[in-house]
XYZ file of C-alpha atoms in Angstrom:
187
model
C -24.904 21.169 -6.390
C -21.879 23.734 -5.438
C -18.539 22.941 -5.644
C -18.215 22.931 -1.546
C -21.667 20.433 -1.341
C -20.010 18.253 -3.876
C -16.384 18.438 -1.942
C -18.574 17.625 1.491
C -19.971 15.264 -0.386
C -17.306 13.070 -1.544
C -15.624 13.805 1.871
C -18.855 12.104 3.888
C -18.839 8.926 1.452
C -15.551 8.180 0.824
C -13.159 9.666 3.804
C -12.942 5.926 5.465
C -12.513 4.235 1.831
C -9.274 6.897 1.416
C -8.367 5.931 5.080
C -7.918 2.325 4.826
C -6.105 2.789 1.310
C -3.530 4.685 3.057
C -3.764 2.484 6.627
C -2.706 -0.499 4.268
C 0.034 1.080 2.037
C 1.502 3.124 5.491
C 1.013 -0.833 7.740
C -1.433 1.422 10.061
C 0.811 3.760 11.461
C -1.966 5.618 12.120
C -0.532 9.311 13.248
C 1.019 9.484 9.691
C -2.372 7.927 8.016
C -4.286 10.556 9.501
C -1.536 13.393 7.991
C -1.757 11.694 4.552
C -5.147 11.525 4.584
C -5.772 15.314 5.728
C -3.300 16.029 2.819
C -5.503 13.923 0.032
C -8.507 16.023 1.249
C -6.744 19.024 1.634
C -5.665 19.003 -1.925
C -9.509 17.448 -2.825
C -10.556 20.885 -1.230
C -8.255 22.855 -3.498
C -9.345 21.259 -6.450
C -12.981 20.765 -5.427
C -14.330 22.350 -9.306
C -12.211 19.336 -10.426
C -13.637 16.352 -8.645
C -15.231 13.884 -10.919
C -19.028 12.570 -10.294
C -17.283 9.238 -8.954
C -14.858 10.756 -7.288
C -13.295 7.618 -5.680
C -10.782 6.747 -8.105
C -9.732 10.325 -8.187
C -9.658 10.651 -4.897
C -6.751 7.033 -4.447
C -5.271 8.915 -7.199
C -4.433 11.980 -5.287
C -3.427 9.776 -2.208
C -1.304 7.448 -4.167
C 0.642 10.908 -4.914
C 0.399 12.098 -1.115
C 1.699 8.614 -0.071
C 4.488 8.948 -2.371
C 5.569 12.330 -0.999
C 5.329 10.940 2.655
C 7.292 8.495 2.055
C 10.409 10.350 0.509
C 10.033 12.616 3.680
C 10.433 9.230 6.376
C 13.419 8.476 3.953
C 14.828 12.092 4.399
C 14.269 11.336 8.500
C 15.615 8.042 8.507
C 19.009 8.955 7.021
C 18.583 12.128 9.511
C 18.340 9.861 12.578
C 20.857 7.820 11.387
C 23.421 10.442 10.981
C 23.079 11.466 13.955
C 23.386 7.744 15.597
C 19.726 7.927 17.252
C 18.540 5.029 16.334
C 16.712 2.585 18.101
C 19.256 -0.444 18.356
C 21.493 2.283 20.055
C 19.188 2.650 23.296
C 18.422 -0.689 23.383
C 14.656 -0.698 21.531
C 14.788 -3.818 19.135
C 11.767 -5.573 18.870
C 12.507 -9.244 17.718
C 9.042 -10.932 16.372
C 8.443 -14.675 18.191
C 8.577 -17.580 15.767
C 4.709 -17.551 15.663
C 4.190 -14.235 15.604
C 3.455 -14.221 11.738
C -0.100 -14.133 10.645
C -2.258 -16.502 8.612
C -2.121 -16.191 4.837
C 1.402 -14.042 5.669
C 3.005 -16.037 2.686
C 1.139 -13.935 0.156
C 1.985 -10.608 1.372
C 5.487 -12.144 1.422
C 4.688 -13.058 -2.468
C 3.804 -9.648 -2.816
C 6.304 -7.941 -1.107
C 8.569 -9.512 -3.990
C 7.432 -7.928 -6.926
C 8.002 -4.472 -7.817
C 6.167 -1.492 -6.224
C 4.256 -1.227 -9.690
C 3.105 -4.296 -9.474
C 1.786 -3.967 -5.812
C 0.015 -1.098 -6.507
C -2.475 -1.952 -9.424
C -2.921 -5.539 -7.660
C -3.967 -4.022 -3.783
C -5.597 -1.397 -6.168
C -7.661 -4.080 -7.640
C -8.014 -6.743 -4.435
C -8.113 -4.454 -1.575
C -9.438 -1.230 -2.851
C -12.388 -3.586 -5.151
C -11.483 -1.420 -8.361
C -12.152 -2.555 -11.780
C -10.237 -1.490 -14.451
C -11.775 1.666 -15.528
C -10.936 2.602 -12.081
C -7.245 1.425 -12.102
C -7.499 3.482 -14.243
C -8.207 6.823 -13.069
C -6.113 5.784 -10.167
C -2.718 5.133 -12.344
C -3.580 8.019 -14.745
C -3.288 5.541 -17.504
C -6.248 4.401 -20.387
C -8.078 0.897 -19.480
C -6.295 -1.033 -21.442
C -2.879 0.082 -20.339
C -4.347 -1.000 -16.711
C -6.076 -3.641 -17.661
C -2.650 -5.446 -19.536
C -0.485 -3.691 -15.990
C -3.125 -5.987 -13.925
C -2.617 -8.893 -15.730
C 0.958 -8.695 -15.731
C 1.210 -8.236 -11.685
C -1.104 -10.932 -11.496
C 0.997 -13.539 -13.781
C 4.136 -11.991 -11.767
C 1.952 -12.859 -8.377
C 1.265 -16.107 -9.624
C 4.546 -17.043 -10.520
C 6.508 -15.636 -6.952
C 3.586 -17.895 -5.301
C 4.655 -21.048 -7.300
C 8.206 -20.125 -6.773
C 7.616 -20.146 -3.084
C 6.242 -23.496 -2.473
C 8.878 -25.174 -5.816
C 11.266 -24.240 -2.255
C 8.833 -25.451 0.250
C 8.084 -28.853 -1.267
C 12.418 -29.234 -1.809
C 12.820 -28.567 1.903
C 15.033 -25.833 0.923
C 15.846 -22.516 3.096
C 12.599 -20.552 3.029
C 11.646 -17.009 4.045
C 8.479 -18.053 5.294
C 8.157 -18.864 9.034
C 5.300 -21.122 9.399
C 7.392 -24.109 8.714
C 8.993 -25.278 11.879
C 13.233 -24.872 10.820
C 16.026 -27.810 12.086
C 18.201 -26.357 14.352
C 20.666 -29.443 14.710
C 19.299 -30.314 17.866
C 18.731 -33.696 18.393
């Protein structure tokens, strides 16, 4: 097989698998998923006599590097619009979220959101992209057992922020989490 068959190739089978990796690391802003995603094939084009025979790990390698660019350019924007005082609490745009607005199960993205963006990574890497550890891998650009001991460190990390979570629940003391109704001193 040619370098372009095994490119279109790898595009066919995996160009949805690369979408929703991005979707969930970008909260599905979808105009910029579809950029980041044209970039992770673009440079999968470029580098087409380099693509591995499972080319999947590879291929949330590149985009964890495309994702990481992208988001140093909406920080470059942000302080851009901010300078120059266009931002949308100036015309009036806030969007405040209703008290039940939060979804099921929110408390353990919460729990996630917590830890450090290195531990994030290899754990969504693991439970939402269904990678074993080889693959982690290939992904982080690390040897298996490097990933393997980074995984079990996130998840001891995970488990821990979850525990610490409901230690504050079960004292009745001021939680982040939303699905527990809070005393306003009305009564």
């Amino acid at each position: 097989m040619s370098n372009d068959e095994t490119f279109a190739a790898a595009y066919r089978e995996h160009y949805w698998a690369v979408s929703r990796y991005v979707a969930r690391r970008l909260d599905g802003r979808s105009s910029d998923v579809e950029e980041v995603v044209a970039e992770v094939f673009t440079v999968a084009w470029r580098r087409r006599s380099d693509l591995p025979p499972s080319p999947l790990p590879w291929l949330y390698g590149v985009a964890r590097l495309c994702l990481a660019n992208a988001v140093r350019g909406y920080g470059r924007r942000r302080r851009l619009v901010a300078r120059l005082g266009n931002d949308e609490s100036a015309h009036g745009r806030q969007v405040v979220d209703s008290p039940d607005s939060e979804s099921p199960g929110a408390w353990v993205h919460e729990a996630l959101a917590r830890l450090s963006p290195a531990d994030q990574e290899v754990l969504r890497l693991a439970a939402w992209e269904e990678l074993g550890v080889d693959e982690v891998a290939v992904v982080l650009g690390c040897g298996t057992r490097a990933a393997a001991m980074r995984l079990h460190r996130a998840r001891r990390r995970l488990r821990a922020e979850i525990d610490r979570m409901q230690i504050t629940v079960a004292l009745g003391a001021e939680t982040p989490r939303r699905d527990t109704p809070k005393e306003h001193g009305h009564g």
